[in-house]
Coordinates of C-alpha atoms and ligand atoms in Angstrom, one line a residue:
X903 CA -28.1 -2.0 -9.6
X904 CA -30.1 -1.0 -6.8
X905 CA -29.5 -0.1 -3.0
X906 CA -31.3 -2.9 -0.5
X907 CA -31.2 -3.1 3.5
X908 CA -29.9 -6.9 4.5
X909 CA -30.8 -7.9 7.9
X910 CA -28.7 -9.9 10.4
X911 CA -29.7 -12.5 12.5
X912 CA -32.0 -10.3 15.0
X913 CA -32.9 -7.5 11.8
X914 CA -30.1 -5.0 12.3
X915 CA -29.6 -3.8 8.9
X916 CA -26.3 -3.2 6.2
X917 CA -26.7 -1.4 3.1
X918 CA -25.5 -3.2 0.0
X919 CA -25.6 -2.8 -3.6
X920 CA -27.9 -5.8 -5.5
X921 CA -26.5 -6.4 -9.1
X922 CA -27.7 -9.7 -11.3
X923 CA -28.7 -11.4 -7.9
X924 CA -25.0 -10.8 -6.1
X925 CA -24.6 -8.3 -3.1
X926 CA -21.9 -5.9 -3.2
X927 CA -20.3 -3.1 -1.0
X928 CA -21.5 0.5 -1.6
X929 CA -18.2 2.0 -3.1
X930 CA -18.0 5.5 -2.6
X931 CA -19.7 6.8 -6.2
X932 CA -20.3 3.2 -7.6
X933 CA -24.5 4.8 -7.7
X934 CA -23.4 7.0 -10.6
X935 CA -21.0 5.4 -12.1
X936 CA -22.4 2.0 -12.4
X937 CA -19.3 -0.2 -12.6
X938 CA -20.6 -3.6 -12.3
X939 CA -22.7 -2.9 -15.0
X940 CA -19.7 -2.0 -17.3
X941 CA -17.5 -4.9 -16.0
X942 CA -18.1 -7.9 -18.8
X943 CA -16.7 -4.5 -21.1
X944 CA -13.7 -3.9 -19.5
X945 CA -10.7 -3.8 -21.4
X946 CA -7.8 -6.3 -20.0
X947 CA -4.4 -6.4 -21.2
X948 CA -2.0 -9.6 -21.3
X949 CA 0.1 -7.7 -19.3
X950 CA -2.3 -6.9 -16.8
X951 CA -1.6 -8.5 -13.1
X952 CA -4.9 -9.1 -11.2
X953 CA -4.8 -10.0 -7.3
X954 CA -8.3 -11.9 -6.8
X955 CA -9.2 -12.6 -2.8
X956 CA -12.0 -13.0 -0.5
X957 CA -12.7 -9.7 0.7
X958 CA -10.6 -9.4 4.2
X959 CA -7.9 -12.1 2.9
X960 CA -5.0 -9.6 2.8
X961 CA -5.4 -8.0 -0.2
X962 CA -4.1 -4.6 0.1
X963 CA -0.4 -6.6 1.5
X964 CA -0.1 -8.5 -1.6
X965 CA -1.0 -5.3 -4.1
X966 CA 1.6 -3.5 -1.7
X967 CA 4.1 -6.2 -2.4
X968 CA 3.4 -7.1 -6.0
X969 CA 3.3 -3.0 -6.6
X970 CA 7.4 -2.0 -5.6
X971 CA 8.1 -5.9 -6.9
X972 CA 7.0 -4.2 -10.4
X973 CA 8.2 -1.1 -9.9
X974 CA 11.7 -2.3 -8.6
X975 CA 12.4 0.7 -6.7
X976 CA 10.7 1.8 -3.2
X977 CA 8.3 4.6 -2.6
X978 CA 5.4 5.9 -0.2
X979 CA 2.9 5.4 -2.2
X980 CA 1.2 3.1 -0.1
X981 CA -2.4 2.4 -0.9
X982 CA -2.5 4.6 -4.2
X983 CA -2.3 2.1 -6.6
X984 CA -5.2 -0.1 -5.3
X985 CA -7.6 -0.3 -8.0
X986 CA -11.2 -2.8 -7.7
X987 CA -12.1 -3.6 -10.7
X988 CA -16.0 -3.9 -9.2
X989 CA -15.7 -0.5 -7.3
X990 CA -14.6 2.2 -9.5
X991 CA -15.1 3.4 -13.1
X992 CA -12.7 1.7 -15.2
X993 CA -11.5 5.7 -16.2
X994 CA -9.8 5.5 -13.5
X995 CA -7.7 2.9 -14.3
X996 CA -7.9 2.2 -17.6
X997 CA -4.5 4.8 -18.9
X998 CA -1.8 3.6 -16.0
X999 CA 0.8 2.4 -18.0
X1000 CA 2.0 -1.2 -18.0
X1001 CA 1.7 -3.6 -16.3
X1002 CA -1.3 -2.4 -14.3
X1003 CA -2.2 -3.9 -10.9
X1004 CA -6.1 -4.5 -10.6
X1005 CA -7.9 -6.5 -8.0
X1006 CA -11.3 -7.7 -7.6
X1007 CA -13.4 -10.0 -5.1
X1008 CA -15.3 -11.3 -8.3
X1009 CA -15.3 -14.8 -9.3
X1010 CA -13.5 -15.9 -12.1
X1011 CA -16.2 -16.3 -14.4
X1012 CA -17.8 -12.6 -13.3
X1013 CA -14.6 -10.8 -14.6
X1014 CA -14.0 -8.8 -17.3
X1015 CA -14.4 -10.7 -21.0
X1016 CA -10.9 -10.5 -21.9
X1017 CA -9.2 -12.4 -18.9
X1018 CA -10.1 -15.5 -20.6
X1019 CA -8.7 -13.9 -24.0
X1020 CA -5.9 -11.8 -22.9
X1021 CA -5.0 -14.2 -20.2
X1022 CA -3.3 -11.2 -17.6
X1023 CA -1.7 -12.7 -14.7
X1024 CA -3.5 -13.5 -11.2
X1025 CA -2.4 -13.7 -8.2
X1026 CA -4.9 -15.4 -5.7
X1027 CA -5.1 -15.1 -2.4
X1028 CA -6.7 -17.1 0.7
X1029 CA -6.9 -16.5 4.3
X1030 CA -8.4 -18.8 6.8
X1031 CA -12.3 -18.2 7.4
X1032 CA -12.4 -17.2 11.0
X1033 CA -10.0 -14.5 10.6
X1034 CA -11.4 -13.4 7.7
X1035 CA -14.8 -13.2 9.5
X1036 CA -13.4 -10.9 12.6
X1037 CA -11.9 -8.8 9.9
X1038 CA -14.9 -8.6 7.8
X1039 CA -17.2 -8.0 10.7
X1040 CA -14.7 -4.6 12.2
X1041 CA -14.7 -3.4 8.4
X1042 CA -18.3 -3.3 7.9
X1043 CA -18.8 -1.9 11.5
X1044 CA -15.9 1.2 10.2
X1045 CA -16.9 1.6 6.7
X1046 CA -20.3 2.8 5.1
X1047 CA -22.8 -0.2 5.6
X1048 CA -24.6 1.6 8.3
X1049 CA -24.4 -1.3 10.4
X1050 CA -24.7 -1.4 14.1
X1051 CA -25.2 -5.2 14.4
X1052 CA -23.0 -7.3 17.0
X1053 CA -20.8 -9.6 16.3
X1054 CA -22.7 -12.7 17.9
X1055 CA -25.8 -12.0 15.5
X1056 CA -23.4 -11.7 12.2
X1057 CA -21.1 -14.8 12.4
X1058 CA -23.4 -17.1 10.8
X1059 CA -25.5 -14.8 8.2
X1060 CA -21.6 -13.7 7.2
X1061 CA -20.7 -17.6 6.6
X1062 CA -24.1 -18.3 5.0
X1063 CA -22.8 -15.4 2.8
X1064 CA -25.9 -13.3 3.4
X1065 CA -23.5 -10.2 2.6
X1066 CA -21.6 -8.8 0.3
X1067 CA -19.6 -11.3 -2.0
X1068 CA -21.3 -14.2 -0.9
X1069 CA -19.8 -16.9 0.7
X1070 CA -16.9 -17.5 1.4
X1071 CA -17.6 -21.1 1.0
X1072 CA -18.3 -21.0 -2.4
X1073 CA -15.9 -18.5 -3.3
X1074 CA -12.6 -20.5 -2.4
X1075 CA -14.4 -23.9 -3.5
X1076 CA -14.8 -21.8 -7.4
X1077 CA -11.7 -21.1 -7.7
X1078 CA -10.4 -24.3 -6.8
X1079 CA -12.5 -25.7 -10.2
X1080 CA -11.6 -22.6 -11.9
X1081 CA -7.5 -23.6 -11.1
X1082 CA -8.6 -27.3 -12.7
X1083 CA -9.4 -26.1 -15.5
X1084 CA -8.7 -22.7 -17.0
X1085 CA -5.1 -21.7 -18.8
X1086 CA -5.3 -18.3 -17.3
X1087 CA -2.0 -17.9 -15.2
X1088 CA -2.7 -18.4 -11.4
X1089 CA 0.0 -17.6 -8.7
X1090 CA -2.1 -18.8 -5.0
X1091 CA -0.6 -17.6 -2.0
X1092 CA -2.1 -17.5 1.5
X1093 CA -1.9 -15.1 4.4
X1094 CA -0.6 -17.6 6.5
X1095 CA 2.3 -18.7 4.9
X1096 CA 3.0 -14.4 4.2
X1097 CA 2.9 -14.5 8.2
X1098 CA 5.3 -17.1 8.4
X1099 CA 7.6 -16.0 5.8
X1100 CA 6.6 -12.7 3.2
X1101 CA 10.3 -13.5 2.1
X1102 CA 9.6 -16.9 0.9
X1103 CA 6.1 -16.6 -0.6
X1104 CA 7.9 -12.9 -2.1
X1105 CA 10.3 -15.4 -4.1
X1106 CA 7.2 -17.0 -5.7
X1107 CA 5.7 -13.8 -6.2
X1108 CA 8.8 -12.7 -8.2
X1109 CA 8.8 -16.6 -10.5
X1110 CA 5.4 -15.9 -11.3
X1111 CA 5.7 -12.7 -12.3
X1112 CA 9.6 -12.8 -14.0
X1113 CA 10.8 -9.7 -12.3
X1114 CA 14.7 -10.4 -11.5
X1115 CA 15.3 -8.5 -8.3
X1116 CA 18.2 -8.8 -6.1
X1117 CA 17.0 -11.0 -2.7
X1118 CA 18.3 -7.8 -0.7
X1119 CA 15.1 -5.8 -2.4
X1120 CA 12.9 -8.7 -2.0
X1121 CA 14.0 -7.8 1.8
X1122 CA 13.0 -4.1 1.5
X1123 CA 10.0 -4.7 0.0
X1124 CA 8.9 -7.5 2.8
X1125 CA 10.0 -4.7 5.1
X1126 CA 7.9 -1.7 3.5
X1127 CA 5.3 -4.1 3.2
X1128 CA 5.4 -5.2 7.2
X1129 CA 2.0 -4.5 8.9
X1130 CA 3.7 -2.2 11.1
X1131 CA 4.8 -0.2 8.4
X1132 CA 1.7 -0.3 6.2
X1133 CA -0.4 0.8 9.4
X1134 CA 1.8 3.8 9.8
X1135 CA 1.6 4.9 6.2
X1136 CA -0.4 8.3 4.9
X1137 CA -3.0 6.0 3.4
X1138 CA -6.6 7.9 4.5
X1139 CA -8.3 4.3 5.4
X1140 CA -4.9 2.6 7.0
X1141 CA -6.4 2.9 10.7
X1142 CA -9.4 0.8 9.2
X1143 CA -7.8 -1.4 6.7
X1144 CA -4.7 -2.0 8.6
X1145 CA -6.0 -3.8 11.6
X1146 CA -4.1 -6.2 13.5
X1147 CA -2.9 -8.2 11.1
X1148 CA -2.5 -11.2 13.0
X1149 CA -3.4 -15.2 12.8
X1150 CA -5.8 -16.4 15.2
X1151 CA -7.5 -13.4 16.3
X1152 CA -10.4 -15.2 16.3
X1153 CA -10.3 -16.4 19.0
X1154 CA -10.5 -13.3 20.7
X1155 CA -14.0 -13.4 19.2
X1156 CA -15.5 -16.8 18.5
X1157 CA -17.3 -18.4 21.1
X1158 CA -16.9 -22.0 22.0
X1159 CA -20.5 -22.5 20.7
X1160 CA -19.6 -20.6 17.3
X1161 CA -16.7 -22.7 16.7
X1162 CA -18.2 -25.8 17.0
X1163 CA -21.1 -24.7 15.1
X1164 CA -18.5 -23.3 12.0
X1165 CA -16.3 -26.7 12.5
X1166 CA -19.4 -28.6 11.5
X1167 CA -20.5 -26.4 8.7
X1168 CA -16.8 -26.1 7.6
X1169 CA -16.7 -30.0 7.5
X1170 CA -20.3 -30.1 5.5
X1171 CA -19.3 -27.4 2.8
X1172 CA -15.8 -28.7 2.3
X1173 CA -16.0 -32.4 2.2
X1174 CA -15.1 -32.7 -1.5
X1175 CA -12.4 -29.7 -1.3
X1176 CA -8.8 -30.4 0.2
X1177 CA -8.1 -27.4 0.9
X1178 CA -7.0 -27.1 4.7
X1179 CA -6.2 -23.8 6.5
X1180 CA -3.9 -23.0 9.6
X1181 CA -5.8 -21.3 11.9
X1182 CA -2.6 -20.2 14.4
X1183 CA 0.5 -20.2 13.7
X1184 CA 3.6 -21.7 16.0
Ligands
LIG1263 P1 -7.3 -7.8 10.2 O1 -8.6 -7.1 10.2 O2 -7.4 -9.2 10.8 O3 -6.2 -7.0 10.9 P2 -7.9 -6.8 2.8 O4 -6.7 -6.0 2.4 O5 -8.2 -7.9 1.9 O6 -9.0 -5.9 3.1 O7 -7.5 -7.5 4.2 C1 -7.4 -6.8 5.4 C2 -6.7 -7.7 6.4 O8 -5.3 -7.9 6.1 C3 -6.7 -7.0 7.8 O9 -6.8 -8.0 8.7 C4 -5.4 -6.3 7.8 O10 -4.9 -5.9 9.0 C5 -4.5 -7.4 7.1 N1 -3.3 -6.8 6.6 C6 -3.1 -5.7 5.8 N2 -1.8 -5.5 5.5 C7 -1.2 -6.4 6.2 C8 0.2 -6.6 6.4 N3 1.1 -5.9 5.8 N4 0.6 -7.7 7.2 C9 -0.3 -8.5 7.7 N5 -1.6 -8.3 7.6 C10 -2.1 -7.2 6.9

């Protein structure tokens, strides 16, 4: 694990964390406590529920949800029981009682051993590439990367997954093989479709995971779990990680030039994966 400086497209500099060849965000303590060299150890239990995403994809929305879904009753906890499996020392999560909530931006086959044994529960999430890009690009800028890059010179090193996580290319195309083949329980859900109706996509939340909660607390929790709400929680990073939490703020970003240029490379990198996005939403 080492610290390295990753340049953009005119040289302005990130910090990120190099591990076995993969770039990774500098968690707050992750120097001393080493995690991704502990994760192949981790312990997993069946019960365990894991929310996997591409970083920016609207992961801390679906732990929310999946969270008060568990815990059947409503509280303002928000943000507390967000716990990356790549960021922090498994101490901290490894006595919650059952059924845990973990998530990770790891692949499938860079998680803990005994997924594939214990076979927890994952929910996976997507989000359409050019929001995720604004949202990754105002994260970096607000968190500790040291970056003071512009967006126009960190659009395509970002897609060419120069940064932390890789690609996001390669990431959603893995986990469509991974889906194929593995008999490791896989929920996917999408942003988009939460935007257009958290009730629905809640329901299949609640399938997957067998919780048996009245459709009037599927309500409350889709409520609690609104942006609005979320943004105006006591979480310290909520003013960073809560947004805009919108569809199609991208184009409040993307040049016409940029667009083109990711339509091609979208159609290059994706021509043997279905998998289509909505990029607005009526
Ligand atoms: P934006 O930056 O586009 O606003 P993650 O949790 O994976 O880091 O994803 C963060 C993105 O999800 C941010 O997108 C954030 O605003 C959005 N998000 C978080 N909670 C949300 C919610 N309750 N409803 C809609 N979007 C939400």
């Amino acid at each position: 694990m080492e610290l390295i400086q990753v340049a953009d497209d005119v040289g302005d500099e990130m910090t990120l964390v190099s591990y076995n060849g993969r770039r990774y965000p500098l968690f707050p303590g992750s120097m001393q406590t080493r995690p991704l060299e502990k994760i192949p150890s981790v312990e997993i239990r069946s019960d365990d529920i894991i929310v996997c995403t591409f970083p920016k994809s609207g992961t801390h929305w679906v732990c929310e949800m999946v969270r008060l879904l568990v815990a059947g009753q409503l509280d303002q906890d928000i943000g507390k029981g967000f716990h990356v499996i790549e960021g922090f020392s498994e101490d901290t999560y490894k006595d919650l009682p059952s059924p845990r909530i973990l998530n990770t931006h790891l692949l499938f086959n860079e998680l803990p051993k005994q997924v594939k044994e214990n076979k927890p529960r994952i929910v996976y999430v997507t989000r359409n590439p050019k929001d995720v890009t604004v949202s990754y690009f105002n994260h970096v800028k607000k968190l500790s990367y040291n970056y003071s890059g512009e967006w126009k010179n960190f659009v395509r090193p970002s897609l060419e997954g120069k940064f932390d996580y890789g690609s996001w290319f390669d990431y959603v195309k893995d986990w469509e093989e991974v889906k194929k083949t593995t008999d490791v329980p896989i929920l996917t859900l999408n942003y988009e479709d939460m935007k257009e109706d958290a009730f629905r996509e809640m329901k299949k939340m609640q399938t997957f995971l067998g919780t048996e909660r009245s459709d009037d607390f599927l309500q409350k929790v889709c409520d609690r779990c609104s942006f609005a709400s979320m943004k105006n929680s006591k979480e310290p990073l909520s003013q960073i990680m809560y947004r805009k939490g919108e569809t199609g703020d991208w184009k409040n970003w993307f040049t016409v030039a940029q667009n083109e240029w990711f339509d091609q490379i979208y159609r290059e990198k994706m021509k043997d994966c279905p998998l289509e996005f909505r990029y607005t939403l009526k």
